[in-house]
PDB file of C-alpha atoms in Angstrom:
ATOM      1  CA  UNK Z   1       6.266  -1.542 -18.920  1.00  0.00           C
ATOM      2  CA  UNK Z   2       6.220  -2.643 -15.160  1.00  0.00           C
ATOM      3  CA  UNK Z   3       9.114  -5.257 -15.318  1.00  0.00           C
ATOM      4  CA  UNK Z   4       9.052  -8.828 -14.355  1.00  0.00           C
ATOM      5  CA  UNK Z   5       6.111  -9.688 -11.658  1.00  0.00           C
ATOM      6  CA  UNK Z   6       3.578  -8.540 -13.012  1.00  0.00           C
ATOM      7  CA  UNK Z   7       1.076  -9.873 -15.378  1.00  0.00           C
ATOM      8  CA  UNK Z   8      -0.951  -8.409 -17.598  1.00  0.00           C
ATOM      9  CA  UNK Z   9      -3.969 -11.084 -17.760  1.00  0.00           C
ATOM     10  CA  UNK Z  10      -6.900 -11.686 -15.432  1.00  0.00           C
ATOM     11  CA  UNK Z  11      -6.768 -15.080 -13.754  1.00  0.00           C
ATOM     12  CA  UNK Z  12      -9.126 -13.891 -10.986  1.00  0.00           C
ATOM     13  CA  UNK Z  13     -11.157 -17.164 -10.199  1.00  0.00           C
ATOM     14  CA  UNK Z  14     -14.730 -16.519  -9.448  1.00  0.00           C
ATOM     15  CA  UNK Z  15     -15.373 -18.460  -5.879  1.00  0.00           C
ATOM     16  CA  UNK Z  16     -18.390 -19.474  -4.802  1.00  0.00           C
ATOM     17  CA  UNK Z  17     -19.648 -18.372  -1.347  1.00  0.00           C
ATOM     18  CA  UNK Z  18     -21.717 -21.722   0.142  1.00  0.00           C
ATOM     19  CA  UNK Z  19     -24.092 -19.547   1.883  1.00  0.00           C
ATOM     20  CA  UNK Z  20     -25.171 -17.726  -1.470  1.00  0.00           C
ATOM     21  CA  UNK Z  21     -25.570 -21.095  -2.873  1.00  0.00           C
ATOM     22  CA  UNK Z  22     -28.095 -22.481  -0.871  1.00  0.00           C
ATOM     23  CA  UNK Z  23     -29.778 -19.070  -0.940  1.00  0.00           C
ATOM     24  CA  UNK Z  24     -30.390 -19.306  -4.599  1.00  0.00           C
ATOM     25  CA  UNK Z  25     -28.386 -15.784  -4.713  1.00  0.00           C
ATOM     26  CA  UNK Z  26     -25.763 -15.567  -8.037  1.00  0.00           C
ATOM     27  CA  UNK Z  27     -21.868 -15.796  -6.246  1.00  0.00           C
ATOM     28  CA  UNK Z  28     -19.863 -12.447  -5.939  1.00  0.00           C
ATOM     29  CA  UNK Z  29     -16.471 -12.184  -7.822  1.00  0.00           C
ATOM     30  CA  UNK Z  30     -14.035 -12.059  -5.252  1.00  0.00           C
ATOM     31  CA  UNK Z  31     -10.104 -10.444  -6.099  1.00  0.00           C
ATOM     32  CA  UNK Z  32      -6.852 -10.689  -4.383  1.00  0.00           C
ATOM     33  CA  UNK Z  33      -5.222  -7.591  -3.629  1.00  0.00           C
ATOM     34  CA  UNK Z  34      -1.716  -6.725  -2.056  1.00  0.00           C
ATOM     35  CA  UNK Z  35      -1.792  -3.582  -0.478  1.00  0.00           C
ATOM     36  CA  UNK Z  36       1.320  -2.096   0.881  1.00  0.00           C
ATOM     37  CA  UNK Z  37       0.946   2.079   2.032  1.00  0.00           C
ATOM     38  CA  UNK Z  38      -1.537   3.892   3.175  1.00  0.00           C
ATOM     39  CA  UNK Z  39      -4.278   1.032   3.420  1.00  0.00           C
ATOM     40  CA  UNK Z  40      -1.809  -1.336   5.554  1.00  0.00           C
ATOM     41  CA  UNK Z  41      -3.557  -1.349   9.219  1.00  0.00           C
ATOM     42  CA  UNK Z  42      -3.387   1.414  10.931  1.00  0.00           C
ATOM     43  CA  UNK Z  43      -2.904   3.685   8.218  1.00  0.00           C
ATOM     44  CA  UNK Z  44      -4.957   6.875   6.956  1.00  0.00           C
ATOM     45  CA  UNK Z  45      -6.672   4.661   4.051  1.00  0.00           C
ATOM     46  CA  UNK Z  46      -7.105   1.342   5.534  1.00  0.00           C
ATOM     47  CA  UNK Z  47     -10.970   2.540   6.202  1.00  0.00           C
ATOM     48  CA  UNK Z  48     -11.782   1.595   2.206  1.00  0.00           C
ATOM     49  CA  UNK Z  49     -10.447  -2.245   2.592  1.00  0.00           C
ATOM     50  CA  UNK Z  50     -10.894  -2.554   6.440  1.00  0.00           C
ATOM     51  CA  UNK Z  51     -14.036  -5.219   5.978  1.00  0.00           C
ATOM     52  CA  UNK Z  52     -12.433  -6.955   3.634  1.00  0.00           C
ATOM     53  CA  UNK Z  53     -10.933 -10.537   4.209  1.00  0.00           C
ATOM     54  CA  UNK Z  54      -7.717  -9.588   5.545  1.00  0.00           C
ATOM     55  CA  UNK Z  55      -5.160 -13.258   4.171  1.00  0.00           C
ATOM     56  CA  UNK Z  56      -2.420 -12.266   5.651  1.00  0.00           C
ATOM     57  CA  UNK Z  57       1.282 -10.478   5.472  1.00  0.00           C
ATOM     58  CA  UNK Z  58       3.301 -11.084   2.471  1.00  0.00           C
ATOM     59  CA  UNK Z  59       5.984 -10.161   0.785  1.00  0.00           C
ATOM     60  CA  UNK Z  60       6.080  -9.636  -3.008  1.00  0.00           C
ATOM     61  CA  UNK Z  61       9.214 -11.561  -5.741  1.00  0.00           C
ATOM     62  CA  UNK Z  62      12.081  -9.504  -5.342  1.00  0.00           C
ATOM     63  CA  UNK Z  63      11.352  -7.446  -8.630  1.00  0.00           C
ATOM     64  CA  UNK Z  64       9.944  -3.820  -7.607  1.00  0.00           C
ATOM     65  CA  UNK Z  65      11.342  -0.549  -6.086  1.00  0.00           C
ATOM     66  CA  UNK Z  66       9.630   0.861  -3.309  1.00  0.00           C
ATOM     67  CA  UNK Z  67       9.819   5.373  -3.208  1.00  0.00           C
ATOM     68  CA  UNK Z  68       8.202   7.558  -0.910  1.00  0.00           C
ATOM     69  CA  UNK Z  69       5.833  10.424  -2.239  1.00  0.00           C
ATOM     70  CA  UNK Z  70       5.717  12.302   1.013  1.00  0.00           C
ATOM     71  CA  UNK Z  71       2.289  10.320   2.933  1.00  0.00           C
ATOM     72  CA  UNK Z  72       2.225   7.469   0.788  1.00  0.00           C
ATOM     73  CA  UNK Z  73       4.625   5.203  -1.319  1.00  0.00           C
ATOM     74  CA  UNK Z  74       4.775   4.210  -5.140  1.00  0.00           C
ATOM     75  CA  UNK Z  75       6.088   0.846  -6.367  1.00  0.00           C
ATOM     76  CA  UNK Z  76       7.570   0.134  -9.348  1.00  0.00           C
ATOM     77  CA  UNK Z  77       8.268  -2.569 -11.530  1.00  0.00           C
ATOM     78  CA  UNK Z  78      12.166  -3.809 -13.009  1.00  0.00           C
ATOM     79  CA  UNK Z  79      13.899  -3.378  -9.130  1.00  0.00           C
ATOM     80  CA  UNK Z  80      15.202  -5.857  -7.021  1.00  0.00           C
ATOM     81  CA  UNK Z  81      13.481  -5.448  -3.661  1.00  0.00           C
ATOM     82  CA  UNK Z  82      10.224  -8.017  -2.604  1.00  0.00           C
ATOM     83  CA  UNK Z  83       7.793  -5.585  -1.624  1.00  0.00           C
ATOM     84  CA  UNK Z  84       6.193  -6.343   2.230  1.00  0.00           C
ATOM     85  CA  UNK Z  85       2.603  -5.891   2.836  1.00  0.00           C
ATOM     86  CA  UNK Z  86      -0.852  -7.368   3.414  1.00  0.00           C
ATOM     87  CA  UNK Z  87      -3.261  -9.553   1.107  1.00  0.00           C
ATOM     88  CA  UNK Z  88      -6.949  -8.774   0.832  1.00  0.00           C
ATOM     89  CA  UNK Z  89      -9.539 -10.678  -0.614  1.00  0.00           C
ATOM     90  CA  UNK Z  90     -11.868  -7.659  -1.489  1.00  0.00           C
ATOM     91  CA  UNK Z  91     -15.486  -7.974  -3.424  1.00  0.00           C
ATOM     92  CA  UNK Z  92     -16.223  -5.802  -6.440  1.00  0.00           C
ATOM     93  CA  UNK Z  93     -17.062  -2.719  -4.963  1.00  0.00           C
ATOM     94  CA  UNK Z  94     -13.977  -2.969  -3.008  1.00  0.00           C
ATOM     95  CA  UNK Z  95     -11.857  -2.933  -5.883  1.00  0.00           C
ATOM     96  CA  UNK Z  96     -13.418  -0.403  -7.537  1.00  0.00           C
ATOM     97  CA  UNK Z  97     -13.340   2.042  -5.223  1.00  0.00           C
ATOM     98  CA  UNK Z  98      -9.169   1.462  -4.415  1.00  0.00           C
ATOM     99  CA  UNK Z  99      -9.272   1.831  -8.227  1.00  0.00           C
ATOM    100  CA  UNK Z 100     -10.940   5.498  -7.711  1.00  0.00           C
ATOM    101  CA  UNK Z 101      -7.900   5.806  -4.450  1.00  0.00           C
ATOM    102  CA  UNK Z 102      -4.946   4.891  -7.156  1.00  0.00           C
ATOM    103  CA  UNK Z 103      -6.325   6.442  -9.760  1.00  0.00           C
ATOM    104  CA  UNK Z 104      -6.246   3.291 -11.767  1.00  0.00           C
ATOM    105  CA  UNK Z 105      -5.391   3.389 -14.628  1.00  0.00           C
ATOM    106  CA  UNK Z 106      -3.828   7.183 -15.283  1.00  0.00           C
ATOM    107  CA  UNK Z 107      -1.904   7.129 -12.355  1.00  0.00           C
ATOM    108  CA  UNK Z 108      -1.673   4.221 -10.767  1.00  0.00           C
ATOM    109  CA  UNK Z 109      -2.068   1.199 -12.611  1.00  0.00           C
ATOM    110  CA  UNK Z 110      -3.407  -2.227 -11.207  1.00  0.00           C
ATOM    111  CA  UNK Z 111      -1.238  -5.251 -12.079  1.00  0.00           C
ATOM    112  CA  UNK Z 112      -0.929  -8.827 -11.526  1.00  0.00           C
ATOM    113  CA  UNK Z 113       1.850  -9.824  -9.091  1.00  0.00           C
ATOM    114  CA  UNK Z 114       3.348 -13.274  -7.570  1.00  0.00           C
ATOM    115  CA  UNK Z 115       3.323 -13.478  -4.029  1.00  0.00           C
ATOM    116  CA  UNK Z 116       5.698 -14.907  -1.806  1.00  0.00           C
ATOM    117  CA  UNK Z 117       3.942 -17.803   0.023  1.00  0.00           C
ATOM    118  CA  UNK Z 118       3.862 -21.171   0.735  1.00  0.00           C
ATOM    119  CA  UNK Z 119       1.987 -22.165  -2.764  1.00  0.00           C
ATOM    120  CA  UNK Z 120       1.495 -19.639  -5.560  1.00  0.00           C
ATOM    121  CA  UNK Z 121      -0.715 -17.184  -4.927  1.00  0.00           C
ATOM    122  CA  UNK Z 122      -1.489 -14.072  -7.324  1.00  0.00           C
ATOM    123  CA  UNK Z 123      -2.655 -10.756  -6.296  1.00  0.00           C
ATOM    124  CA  UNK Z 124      -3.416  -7.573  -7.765  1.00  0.00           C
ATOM    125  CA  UNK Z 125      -1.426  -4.472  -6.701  1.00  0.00           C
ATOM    126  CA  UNK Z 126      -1.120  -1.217  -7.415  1.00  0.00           C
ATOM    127  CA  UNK Z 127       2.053  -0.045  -9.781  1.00  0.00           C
ATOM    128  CA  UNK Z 128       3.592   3.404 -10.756  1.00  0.00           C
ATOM    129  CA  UNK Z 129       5.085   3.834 -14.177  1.00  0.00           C
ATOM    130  CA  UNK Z 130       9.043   4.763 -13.531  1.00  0.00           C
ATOM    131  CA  UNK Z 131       7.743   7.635 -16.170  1.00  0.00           C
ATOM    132  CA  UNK Z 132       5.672   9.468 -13.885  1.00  0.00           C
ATOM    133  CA  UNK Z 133       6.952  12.729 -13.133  1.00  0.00           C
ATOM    134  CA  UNK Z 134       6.344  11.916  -9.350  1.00  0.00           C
ATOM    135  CA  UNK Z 135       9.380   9.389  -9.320  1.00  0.00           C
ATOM    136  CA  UNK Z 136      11.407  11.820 -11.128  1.00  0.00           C
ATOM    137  CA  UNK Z 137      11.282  14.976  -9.047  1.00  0.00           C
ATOM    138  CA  UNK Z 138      13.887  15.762  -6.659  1.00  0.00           C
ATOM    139  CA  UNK Z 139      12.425  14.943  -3.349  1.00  0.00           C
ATOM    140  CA  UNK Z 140      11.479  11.151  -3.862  1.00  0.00           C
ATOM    141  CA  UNK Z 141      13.189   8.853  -1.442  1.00  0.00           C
ATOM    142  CA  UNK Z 142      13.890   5.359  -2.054  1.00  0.00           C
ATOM    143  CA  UNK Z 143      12.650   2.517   0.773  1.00  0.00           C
ATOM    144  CA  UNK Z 144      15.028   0.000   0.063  1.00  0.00           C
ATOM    145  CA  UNK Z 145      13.264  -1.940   2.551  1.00  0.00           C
ATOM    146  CA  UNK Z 146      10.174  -2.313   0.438  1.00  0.00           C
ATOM    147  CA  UNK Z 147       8.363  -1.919   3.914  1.00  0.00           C
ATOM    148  CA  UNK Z 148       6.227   1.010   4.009  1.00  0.00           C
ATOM    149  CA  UNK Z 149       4.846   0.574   7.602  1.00  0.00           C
ATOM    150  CA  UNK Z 150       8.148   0.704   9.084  1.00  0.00           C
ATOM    151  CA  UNK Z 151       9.662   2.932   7.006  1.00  0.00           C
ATOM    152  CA  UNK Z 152       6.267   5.596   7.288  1.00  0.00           C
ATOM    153  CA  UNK Z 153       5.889   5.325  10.790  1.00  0.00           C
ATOM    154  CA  UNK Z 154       9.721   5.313  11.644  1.00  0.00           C
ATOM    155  CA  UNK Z 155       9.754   8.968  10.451  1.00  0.00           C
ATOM    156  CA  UNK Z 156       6.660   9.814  11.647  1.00  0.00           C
ATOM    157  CA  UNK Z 157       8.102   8.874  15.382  1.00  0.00           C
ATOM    158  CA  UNK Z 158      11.294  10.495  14.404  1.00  0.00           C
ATOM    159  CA  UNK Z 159       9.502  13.536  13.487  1.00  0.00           C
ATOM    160  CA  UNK Z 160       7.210  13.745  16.404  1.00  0.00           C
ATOM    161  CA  UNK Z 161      10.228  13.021  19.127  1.00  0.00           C
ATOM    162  CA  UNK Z 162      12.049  16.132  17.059  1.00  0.00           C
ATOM    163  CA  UNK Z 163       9.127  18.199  17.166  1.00  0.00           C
ATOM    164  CA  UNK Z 164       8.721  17.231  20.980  1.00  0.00           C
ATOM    165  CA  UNK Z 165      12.559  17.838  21.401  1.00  0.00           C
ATOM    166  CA  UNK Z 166      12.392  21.186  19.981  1.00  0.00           C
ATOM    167  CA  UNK Z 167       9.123  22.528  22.049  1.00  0.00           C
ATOM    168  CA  UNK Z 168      10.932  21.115  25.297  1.00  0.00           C
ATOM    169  CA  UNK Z 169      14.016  22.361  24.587  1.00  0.00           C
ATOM    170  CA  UNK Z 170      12.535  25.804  23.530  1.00  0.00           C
ATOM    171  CA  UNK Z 171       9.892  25.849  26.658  1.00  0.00           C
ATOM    172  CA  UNK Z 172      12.814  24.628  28.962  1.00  0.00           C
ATOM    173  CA  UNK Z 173      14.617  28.002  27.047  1.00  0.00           C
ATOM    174  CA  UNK Z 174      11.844  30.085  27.942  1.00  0.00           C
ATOM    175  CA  UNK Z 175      11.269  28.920  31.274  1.00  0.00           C
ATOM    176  CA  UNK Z 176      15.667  29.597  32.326  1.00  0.00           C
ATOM    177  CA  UNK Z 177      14.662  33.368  30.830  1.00  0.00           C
ATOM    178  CA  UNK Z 178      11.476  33.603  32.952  1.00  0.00           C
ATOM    179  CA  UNK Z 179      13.187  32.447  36.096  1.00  0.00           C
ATOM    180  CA  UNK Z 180      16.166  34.362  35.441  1.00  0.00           C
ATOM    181  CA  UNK Z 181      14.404  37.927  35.230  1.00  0.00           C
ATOM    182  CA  UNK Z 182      12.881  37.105  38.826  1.00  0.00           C
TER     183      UNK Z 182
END
């Protein structure tokens, strides 16, 4: 349903935390997610994985499209761009509660992905169906980039220095009318 990339199975390994070991505590299931909108650093949702164990900035394989739903991206499976973003090892309660974010599974729908790194390295991430009436409408963009952060806060600069033009341009308007009726 979401194209190549992504697999369907759980191959999460459990890992062992030394320090809960010699404490006699029982280990905490640990997952790997890719994250690549609005919880990237920086970003309005990067409070809910901000503790986690940030691993570092990845790309995804080359098989996703990337589309913009306004303040936040969707990705989908069977394109041809490698998705860039950041890799998390989160805990259980982590993951749940991006899975209450995404809406997982009804809206969003969390998938197994291959990462680009130096050795293979699997990571959950977060997947729109091509069938969702979001990437149908009208108004979705396409980031051919597959970079969010770039692409988000290009436009939000562009938007601002507009906005910034246009009051300047209008107060510098209003100021030539003021002066003028002297």
């Amino acid at each position: 349903m979401f194209g190549a990339g992504c697999l369907p199975v759980d191959l999460n390994i459990e890992l062992q935390d030394p320090k809960s070991l010699s404490e006699g505590q029982p280990s905490q299931k640990q997952y790997n997610v890719f994250v690549y909108g609005s919880l990237l650093p920086d970003l309005h949702n990067h409070g809910l994985i901000s503790k986690a164990e940030f691993l570092g900035y990845h790309k995804t394989q080359p098989n996703f499209d990337m589309f913009s739903l306004g303040q936040f991206p969707a990705v989908c499976g069977g394109g041809h761009t490698a998705i860039s973003g950041a890799l998390y090892r989160v805990n259980r309660a982590t993951r749940d509660s991006l899975d209450l974010l995404e809406q997982h599974p009804t809206w969003y729908r969390r998938e197994q992905v291959q990462l680009l790194t130096k050795r293979p390295t699997l990571a959950w991430m977060y997947l729109m169906s091509r069938e969702e009436p979001e990437i149908k409408a009208s108004w979705v963009k396409s980031v051919p980039s597959g970079d969010w952060f770039t692409y988000f806060t290009t436009r939000q600069a562009n938007a601002l220095g507009h906005h910034l033009s246009a009051n300047s341009q209008s107060f510098g308007s209003e100021l030539h009318a003021s002066n003028s009726s002297i």
